[in-house]
Structures are given as C-alpha cells and as structure tokens.
PDB file of C-alpha atoms in Angstrom:
ATOM      1  CA  MET A1256     -27.985  -5.917 -89.549  1.00  0.00           C
ATOM      2  CA  THR A1257     -30.250  -8.094 -87.551  1.00  0.00           C
ATOM      3  CA  ASP A1258     -29.690 -11.910 -88.109  1.00  0.00           C
ATOM      4  CA  TYR A1259     -33.040 -14.022 -88.959  1.00  0.00           C
ATOM      5  CA  THR A1260     -31.743 -17.123 -89.568  1.00  0.00           C
ATOM      6  CA  HIS A1261     -32.600 -18.857 -86.364  1.00  0.00           C
ATOM      7  CA  LEU A1262     -36.238 -17.606 -87.450  1.00  0.00           C
ATOM      8  CA  VAL A1263     -36.472 -18.575 -91.151  1.00  0.00           C
ATOM      9  CA  ALA A1264     -34.948 -22.080 -89.651  1.00  0.00           C
ATOM     10  CA  ALA A1265     -37.777 -22.659 -86.993  1.00  0.00           C
ATOM     11  CA  ALA A1266     -40.456 -21.467 -89.753  1.00  0.00           C
ATOM     12  CA  ALA A1267     -39.347 -24.154 -92.274  1.00  0.00           C
ATOM     13  CA  ASN A1268     -39.326 -26.544 -89.475  1.00  0.00           C
ATOM     14  CA  ALA A1269     -42.892 -25.823 -88.700  1.00  0.00           C
ATOM     15  CA  ALA A1270     -43.907 -25.741 -92.689  1.00  0.00           C
ATOM     16  CA  GLY A1271     -42.835 -29.164 -92.796  1.00  0.00           C
ATOM     17  CA  PRO A1272     -41.132 -30.716 -96.117  1.00  0.00           C
ATOM     18  CA  CYS A1273     -41.612 -29.057 -99.457  1.00  0.00           C
ATOM     19  CA  PRO A1274     -44.058 -30.818-101.822  1.00  0.00           C
ATOM     20  CA  PRO A1275     -42.670 -31.195-104.861  1.00  0.00           C
ATOM     21  CA  GLY A1276     -43.387 -28.823-107.731  1.00  0.00           C
ATOM     22  CA  GLN A1277     -44.631 -26.229-104.860  1.00  0.00           C
ATOM     23  CA  GLU A1278     -41.849 -24.124-103.988  1.00  0.00           C
ATOM     24  CA  ALA A1279     -43.234 -20.822-104.420  1.00  0.00           C
ATOM     25  CA  THR A1280     -46.216 -21.748-102.045  1.00  0.00           C
ATOM     26  CA  TRP A1281     -43.775 -23.435 -99.330  1.00  0.00           C
ATOM     27  CA  GLN A1282     -41.389 -20.082 -99.316  1.00  0.00           C
ATOM     28  CA  LYS A1283     -44.242 -17.937 -98.507  1.00  0.00           C
ATOM     29  CA  ARG A1284     -45.866 -20.314 -96.044  1.00  0.00           C
ATOM     30  CA  VAL A1285     -41.773 -20.076 -94.649  1.00  0.00           C
ATOM     31  CA  LEU A1286     -42.270 -16.110 -94.693  1.00  0.00           C
ATOM     32  CA  ASP A1287     -45.679 -16.079 -93.050  1.00  0.00           C
ATOM     33  CA  LEU A1288     -44.565 -18.053 -90.357  1.00  0.00           C
ATOM     34  CA  ALA A1289     -41.224 -16.321 -89.606  1.00  0.00           C
ATOM     35  CA  VAL A1290     -42.966 -12.831 -89.521  1.00  0.00           C
ATOM     36  CA  GLU A1291     -45.502 -14.329 -87.048  1.00  0.00           C
ATOM     37  CA  LEU A1292     -42.589 -16.035 -85.088  1.00  0.00           C
ATOM     38  CA  ALA A1293     -40.697 -12.400 -84.855  1.00  0.00           C
ATOM     39  CA  PHE A1294     -44.203 -10.457 -83.753  1.00  0.00           C
ATOM     40  CA  THR A1295     -44.474 -13.529 -81.150  1.00  0.00           C
ATOM     41  CA  THR A1296     -40.688 -12.908 -80.133  1.00  0.00           C
ATOM     42  CA  ARG A1297     -41.039  -9.185 -79.542  1.00  0.00           C
ATOM     43  CA  GLU A1298     -44.202  -9.600 -77.503  1.00  0.00           C
ATOM     44  CA  VAL A1299     -42.393 -12.257 -75.330  1.00  0.00           C
ATOM     45  CA  GLY A1300     -39.611 -10.018 -75.040  1.00  0.00           C
ATOM     46  CA  GLN A1301     -41.888  -7.194 -73.798  1.00  0.00           C
ATOM     47  CA  ALA A1302     -43.750  -9.370 -71.383  1.00  0.00           C
ATOM     48  CA  MET A1303     -40.488 -10.401 -69.840  1.00  0.00           C
ATOM     49  CA  LYS A1304     -39.404  -6.790 -69.717  1.00  0.00           C
ATOM     50  CA  ILE A1305     -42.647  -6.228 -67.916  1.00  0.00           C
ATOM     51  CA  LEU A1306     -42.201  -9.145 -65.502  1.00  0.00           C
ATOM     52  CA  ASP A1307     -38.863  -8.039 -64.812  1.00  0.00           C
ATOM     53  CA  GLU A1308     -40.410  -4.799 -63.654  1.00  0.00           C
ATOM     54  CA  THR A1309     -43.106  -6.100 -60.907  1.00  0.00           C
ATOM     55  CA  HIS A1310     -43.646  -6.010 -57.529  1.00  0.00           C
ATOM     56  CA  PRO A1311     -45.136  -9.229 -56.521  1.00  0.00           C
ATOM     57  CA  PHE A1312     -47.236  -9.457 -53.460  1.00  0.00           C
ATOM     58  CA  THR A1313     -50.079 -11.811 -51.668  1.00  0.00           C
ATOM     59  CA  ALA A1314     -53.560 -10.795 -51.744  1.00  0.00           C
ATOM     60  CA  TYR A1315     -57.502 -12.260 -51.794  1.00  0.00           C
ATOM     61  CA  LEU A1316     -58.996 -11.369 -54.789  1.00  0.00           C
ATOM     62  CA  GLU A1317     -62.346  -9.429 -53.740  1.00  0.00           C
ATOM     63  CA  LYS A1318     -63.771  -9.011 -56.949  1.00  0.00           C
ATOM     64  CA  VAL A1319     -63.831  -8.113 -60.486  1.00  0.00           C
ATOM     65  CA  GLU A1320     -65.264  -5.405 -62.434  1.00  0.00           C
ATOM     66  CA  ILE A1321     -65.016  -3.426 -65.410  1.00  0.00           C
ATOM     67  CA  GLU A1322     -64.128   0.092 -65.253  1.00  0.00           C
ATOM     68  CA  ALA A1323     -66.847   2.266 -67.146  1.00  0.00           C
ATOM     69  CA  SER A1324     -64.172   5.209 -68.221  1.00  0.00           C
ATOM     70  CA  SER A1325     -61.306   3.045 -69.693  1.00  0.00           C
ATOM     71  CA  ARG A1326     -62.693  -0.440 -70.164  1.00  0.00           C
ATOM     72  CA  ARG A1327     -59.651  -1.956 -67.855  1.00  0.00           C
ATOM     73  CA  GLY A1328     -60.686  -4.842 -65.790  1.00  0.00           C
ATOM     74  CA  LEU A1329     -60.881  -3.284 -62.165  1.00  0.00           C
ATOM     75  CA  LEU A1330     -59.492  -6.116 -59.554  1.00  0.00           C
ATOM     76  CA  THR A1331     -60.475  -5.102 -55.854  1.00  0.00           C
ATOM     77  CA  LEU A1332     -57.501  -6.924 -53.954  1.00  0.00           C
ATOM     78  CA  ARG A1333     -57.186  -7.148 -50.134  1.00  0.00           C
ATOM     79  CA  PRO A1334     -53.685  -8.288 -48.976  1.00  0.00           C
ATOM     80  CA  SER A1335     -53.262  -9.777 -45.378  1.00  0.00           C
ATOM     81  CA  GLY A1336     -54.375  -7.566 -42.950  1.00  0.00           C
ATOM     82  CA  GLY A1337     -54.323  -4.453 -45.123  1.00  0.00           C
ATOM     83  CA  HIS A1338     -57.005  -2.508 -46.504  1.00  0.00           C
ATOM     84  CA  PRO A1339     -58.312  -3.112 -49.630  1.00  0.00           C
ATOM     85  CA  GLU A1340     -56.641  -1.670 -53.038  1.00  0.00           C
ATOM     86  CA  THR A1341     -57.573  -1.886 -56.767  1.00  0.00           C
ATOM     87  CA  ILE A1342     -55.478  -2.795 -59.544  1.00  0.00           C
ATOM     88  CA  ARG A1343     -56.233  -2.540 -63.357  1.00  0.00           C
ATOM     89  CA  THR A1344     -55.374  -4.769 -66.677  1.00  0.00           C
ATOM     90  CA  GLU A1345     -55.186  -3.637 -70.171  1.00  0.00           C
ATOM     91  CA  GLN A1346     -58.612  -2.745 -71.980  1.00  0.00           C
ATOM     92  CA  GLU A1347     -61.137  -5.443 -72.375  1.00  0.00           C
ATOM     93  CA  ASP A1348     -60.869  -5.050 -76.028  1.00  0.00           C
ATOM     94  CA  THR A1349     -57.431  -6.233 -76.240  1.00  0.00           C
ATOM     95  CA  ASN A1350     -56.303  -9.695 -76.471  1.00  0.00           C
ATOM     96  CA  ARG A1351     -54.258  -9.683 -73.484  1.00  0.00           C
ATOM     97  CA  GLY A1352     -56.706  -7.378 -71.223  1.00  0.00           C
ATOM     98  CA  LYS A1353     -59.386  -9.990 -72.218  1.00  0.00           C
ATOM     99  CA  ALA A1354     -56.857 -13.482 -71.114  1.00  0.00           C
ATOM    100  CA  MET A1355     -56.231 -11.393 -67.972  1.00  0.00           C
ATOM    101  CA  ILE A1356     -59.924 -10.395 -67.452  1.00  0.00           C
ATOM    102  CA  ALA A1357     -61.270 -14.207 -67.898  1.00  0.00           C
ATOM    103  CA  ARG A1358     -58.064 -15.453 -65.961  1.00  0.00           C
ATOM    104  CA  ALA A1359     -59.298 -12.980 -62.929  1.00  0.00           C
ATOM    105  CA  ARG A1360     -62.600 -14.024 -62.746  1.00  0.00           C
ATOM    106  CA  GLU A1361     -61.569 -17.382 -62.791  1.00  0.00           C
ATOM    107  CA  LEU A1362     -59.630 -16.370 -59.817  1.00  0.00           C
ATOM    108  CA  GLU A1363     -62.008 -14.715 -57.804  1.00  0.00           C
ATOM    109  CA  GLY A1364     -62.582 -15.459 -54.128  1.00  0.00           C
ATOM    110  CA  ARG A1365     -59.263 -16.922 -53.615  1.00  0.00           C
ATOM    111  CA  TRP A1366     -55.725 -16.007 -52.575  1.00  0.00           C
ATOM    112  CA  VAL A1367     -53.490 -15.286 -55.424  1.00  0.00           C
ATOM    113  CA  LEU A1368     -49.529 -14.100 -56.045  1.00  0.00           C
ATOM    114  CA  VAL A1369     -50.061 -10.609 -57.853  1.00  0.00           C
ATOM    115  CA  TYR A1370     -47.202  -9.342 -60.341  1.00  0.00           C
ATOM    116  CA  ARG A1371     -47.684  -5.854 -60.154  1.00  0.00           C
ATOM    117  CA  TYR A1372     -46.307  -2.689 -62.204  1.00  0.00           C
ATOM    118  CA  ASN A1373     -46.831   0.799 -62.883  1.00  0.00           C
ATOM    119  CA  GLU A1374     -47.788   1.976 -66.147  1.00  0.00           C
ATOM    120  CA  PRO A1375     -46.985   5.842 -66.779  1.00  0.00           C
ATOM    121  CA  LYS A1376     -50.060   7.649 -67.116  1.00  0.00           C
ATOM    122  CA  ALA A1377     -49.634  10.838 -69.129  1.00  0.00           C
ATOM    123  CA  SER A1378     -52.609  12.554 -68.488  1.00  0.00           C
ATOM    124  CA  ALA A1379     -52.188  12.722 -64.790  1.00  0.00           C
ATOM    125  CA  THR A1380     -49.372  15.090 -63.901  1.00  0.00           C
ATOM    126  CA  ASN A1381     -49.094  16.834 -60.562  1.00  0.00           C
ATOM    127  CA  ARG A1382     -47.827  20.412 -59.752  1.00  0.00           C
ATOM    128  CA  ARG A1383     -44.369  19.241 -60.021  1.00  0.00           C
ATOM    129  CA  GLY A1384     -45.044  18.198 -63.852  1.00  0.00           C
ATOM    130  CA  ASP A1385     -44.160  14.699 -62.591  1.00  0.00           C
ATOM    131  CA  PHE A1386     -46.244  11.887 -64.642  1.00  0.00           C
ATOM    132  CA  GLY A1387     -48.578   9.669 -62.686  1.00  0.00           C
ATOM    133  CA  ASN A1388     -48.688   5.861 -62.809  1.00  0.00           C
ATOM    134  CA  VAL A1389     -51.629   3.212 -63.082  1.00  0.00           C
ATOM    135  CA  ARG A1390     -50.903   0.037 -61.130  1.00  0.00           C
ATOM    136  CA  MET A1391     -51.529  -2.662 -63.564  1.00  0.00           C
ATOM    137  CA  VAL A1392     -51.474  -6.449 -63.023  1.00  0.00           C
ATOM    138  CA  ALA A1393     -48.889  -8.579 -65.297  1.00  0.00           C
ATOM    139  CA  ARG A1394     -49.393 -12.507 -63.692  1.00  0.00           C
ATOM    140  CA  LEU A1395     -51.996 -13.912 -61.212  1.00  0.00           C
ATOM    141  CA  MET A1396     -50.940 -17.012 -59.613  1.00  0.00           C
ATOM    142  CA  ASP A1397     -53.761 -19.358 -57.668  1.00  0.00           C
ATOM    143  CA  LEU A1398     -52.418 -20.065 -54.277  1.00  0.00           C
ATOM    144  CA  GLY A1399     -55.957 -21.576 -53.382  1.00  0.00           C
ATOM    145  CA  GLU A1400     -58.958 -20.685 -51.072  1.00  0.00           C
ATOM    146  CA  GLY A1401     -57.443 -20.274 -47.529  1.00  0.00           C
ATOM    147  CA  SER A1402     -58.617 -18.413 -44.785  1.00  0.00           C
ATOM    148  CA  LEU A1403     -59.634 -14.659 -43.865  1.00  0.00           C
ATOM    149  CA  ASP A1404     -58.832 -12.608 -40.391  1.00  0.00           C
ATOM    150  CA  PHE A1405     -62.558 -11.934 -38.948  1.00  0.00           C
ATOM    151  CA  ALA A1406     -61.807  -8.518 -39.303  1.00  0.00           C
ATOM    152  CA  VAL A1407     -61.085  -8.767 -43.024  1.00  0.00           C
ATOM    153  CA  ALA A1408     -63.988 -11.121 -43.616  1.00  0.00           C
ATOM    154  CA  ARG A1409     -66.525  -8.971 -42.162  1.00  0.00           C
ATOM    155  CA  GLU A1410     -65.517  -5.841 -44.166  1.00  0.00           C
ATOM    156  CA  VAL A1411     -65.595  -8.459 -47.272  1.00  0.00           C
ATOM    157  CA  VAL A1412     -69.133  -9.121 -46.676  1.00  0.00           C
ATOM    158  CA  THR A1413     -69.916  -5.469 -45.922  1.00  0.00           C
ATOM    159  CA  ALA A1414     -68.955  -4.645 -49.082  1.00  0.00           C
ATOM    160  CA  ASP A1415     -71.070  -7.544 -50.845  1.00  0.00           C
ATOM    161  CA  ALA A1416     -73.951  -6.280 -48.882  1.00  0.00           C
ATOM    162  CA  GLY A1417     -73.280  -2.546 -50.902  1.00  0.00           C
ATOM    163  CA  GLY A1418     -71.964  -1.410 -47.319  1.00  0.00           C
ATOM    164  CA  ASP A1419     -75.006  -2.186 -45.060  1.00  0.00           C
ATOM    165  CA  ALA A1420     -73.088  -3.385 -41.902  1.00  0.00           C
ATOM    166  CA  HIS A1421     -76.696  -3.897 -40.347  1.00  0.00           C
ATOM    167  CA  LEU A1422     -77.543  -6.499 -43.339  1.00  0.00           C
ATOM    168  CA  ALA A1423     -73.944  -8.344 -43.302  1.00  0.00           C
ATOM    169  CA  ALA A1424     -73.867  -8.900 -39.380  1.00  0.00           C
ATOM    170  CA  ALA A1425     -77.587  -9.961 -39.353  1.00  0.00           C
ATOM    171  CA  MET A1426     -77.161 -12.501 -42.507  1.00  0.00           C
ATOM    172  CA  TRP A1427     -73.623 -13.419 -41.068  1.00  0.00           C
ATOM    173  CA  LYS A1428     -75.139 -14.388 -37.649  1.00  0.00           C
ATOM    174  CA  GLU A1429     -77.825 -16.386 -39.708  1.00  0.00           C
ATOM    175  CA  ALA A1430     -75.200 -18.478 -41.641  1.00  0.00           C
ATOM    176  CA  GLY A1431     -73.627 -19.582 -38.241  1.00  0.00           C
ATOM    177  CA  LEU A1432     -70.277 -18.101 -39.124  1.00  0.00           C
ATOM    178  CA  PRO A1433     -67.842 -17.565 -36.146  1.00  0.00           C
ATOM    179  CA  MET A1434     -67.522 -14.425 -34.656  1.00  0.00           C
ATOM    180  CA  SER A1435     -63.757 -14.466 -34.109  1.00  0.00           C
ATOM    181  CA  GLY A1436     -60.623 -16.042 -35.534  1.00  0.00           C
ATOM    182  CA  VAL A1437     -60.113 -16.830 -39.176  1.00  0.00           C
ATOM    183  CA  ILE A1438     -62.883 -17.443 -41.568  1.00  0.00           C
ATOM    184  CA  PRO A1439     -62.400 -20.405 -44.240  1.00  0.00           C
ATOM    185  CA  VAL A1440     -62.939 -18.734 -47.746  1.00  0.00           C
ATOM    186  CA  ALA A1441     -64.970 -21.710 -48.541  1.00  0.00           C
ATOM    187  CA  ALA A1442     -67.296 -21.089 -45.596  1.00  0.00           C
ATOM    188  CA  LEU A1443     -67.683 -17.397 -46.687  1.00  0.00           C
ATOM    189  CA  GLU A1444     -68.632 -17.904 -50.274  1.00  0.00           C
ATOM    190  CA  PRO A1445     -72.487 -18.440 -50.030  1.00  0.00           C
ATOM    191  CA  LEU A1446     -72.792 -15.706 -47.804  1.00  0.00           C
ATOM    192  CA  ARG A1447     -71.055 -13.244 -50.273  1.00  0.00           C
ATOM    193  CA  ARG A1448     -73.442 -14.604 -53.204  1.00  0.00           C
ATOM    194  CA  ALA A1449     -76.240 -14.136 -51.000  1.00  0.00           C
ATOM    195  CA  LEU A1450     -75.677 -10.459 -50.101  1.00  0.00           C
ATOM    196  CA  ARG A1451     -74.482  -9.744 -53.906  1.00  0.00           C
ATOM    197  CA  GLU A1452     -77.987 -11.266 -54.612  1.00  0.00           C
ATOM    198  CA  ARG A1453     -79.725  -9.143 -51.882  1.00  0.00           C
ATOM    199  CA  ALA A1454     -77.847  -5.847 -52.678  1.00  0.00           C
ATOM    200  CA  ALA A1455     -78.560  -6.262 -56.559  1.00  0.00           C
ATOM    201  CA  ALA A1456     -82.334  -6.996 -55.768  1.00  0.00           C
ATOM    202  CA  ARG A1457     -82.409  -3.416 -53.829  1.00  0.00           C
ATOM    203  CA  ARG A1458     -80.759  -1.630 -56.568  1.00  0.00           C
ATOM    204  CA  GLY A1459     -83.405  -2.999 -58.904  1.00  0.00           C
ATOM    205  CA  GLU A1460     -86.158  -1.833 -56.513  1.00  0.00           C
ATOM    206  CA  GLY A1461     -84.357   1.717 -56.268  1.00  0.00           C
ATOM    207  CA  GLY A1462     -84.213   2.029 -60.216  1.00  0.00           C
ATOM    208  CA  GLU A1463     -87.904   1.119 -60.337  1.00  0.00           C
TER     209      GLU A1463
END
C-alpha cells in the first residue's frame, strides 16, 4: 500500500493553519492540494524518466514550424558540420507541447543543447513488424549565438530564400558578409530576415 503521508504533510503545510471553526473546509483544501501534488509528482517522474533516456547533442536551431498533419512543433536543427535534421515537440494543444514550442521560438537562431528521445510510433511498422520512432525534444538549453561555418551559413540562408541559391548569393554579397571562414550568427540574422520576407512576398505573388 502506498504511503501518502509526505504528500498530506506537504499539502497541510501549503494550506496553512486551520482557522477555528473551518475544519471541514480546511480538510477539503488539504485534500485538493494533496491530489494536485500527487499528479505533479507523477508528471515529474515521467519527465525524469524521459530525460534519463535522452541523447543530448549541440545544434543550431534554424527554424520552428507547426507540422500540419500532427500539430506538433517541428524544429529544424543543424549540428556543427552536419546536415539539417528535424525533431518534434508534443502537440501544440497540450501544455507541454505549447511550452516547448514557445521555448524553441525564443531560441530560434541560436545554438542549443538538445535533449532528444525516441517516441514509439505505432502507426509506422516496417516489413519485419518493428515499430518506428518519432524523434522528440525533451529539453532545450541556450548556448548563445556563436557562429556558423561559411558553407553551413550559406545553406541556412538558401533555405530562407526558399531554395533560391542565386537570390541568397546576391543578397549575401549585398550584405557585405565574408566569403569564407566563420560567420557570426548576429551578423547573419538581418540577411535571414530579409530573405524570409522576400520569399514570403514571392509566395504571395504566386498565390494571386
């Protein structure tokens, strides 16, 4: 049998002294707080279990979108010297999903430490009958702006330009950015914003 004495004690402490003549109301308050603490304890346990199973890595958080089919946050990450990869949050209509999407948007355009875990995807089975996995994010830690290698930075701005390498190269030159070495993220951001605006305008013209 589970002992909830510690939860009841914590709830009673949070409720404060019982006012004279309000014992029944006070007891109900303690009960409600104890139940909330029990749920919180369970959620913390689940979160810690997930963190224990994570695989942390460092990456540049390129952009944050909402996946139309699942309503999950979709993060595009670019590890140092590697190819871009995507990772997902929980659905945006859940508290944890909403909070993680908001956190990711705060860190867009910065280097982050990503705690990743695999969530089984029951709908995706291969020929052997094995279950597939969805790459999920459990936690993001801010590592600052930093810089990007020239080749990686050019890939990032080309993606911002909707894949138009010529436009990206032309606006890169116009911005006066170096043609080799490492590019500070702070110096890259004005160009990224301009390219996104240009790409959005082109999509708008194409939809007319």
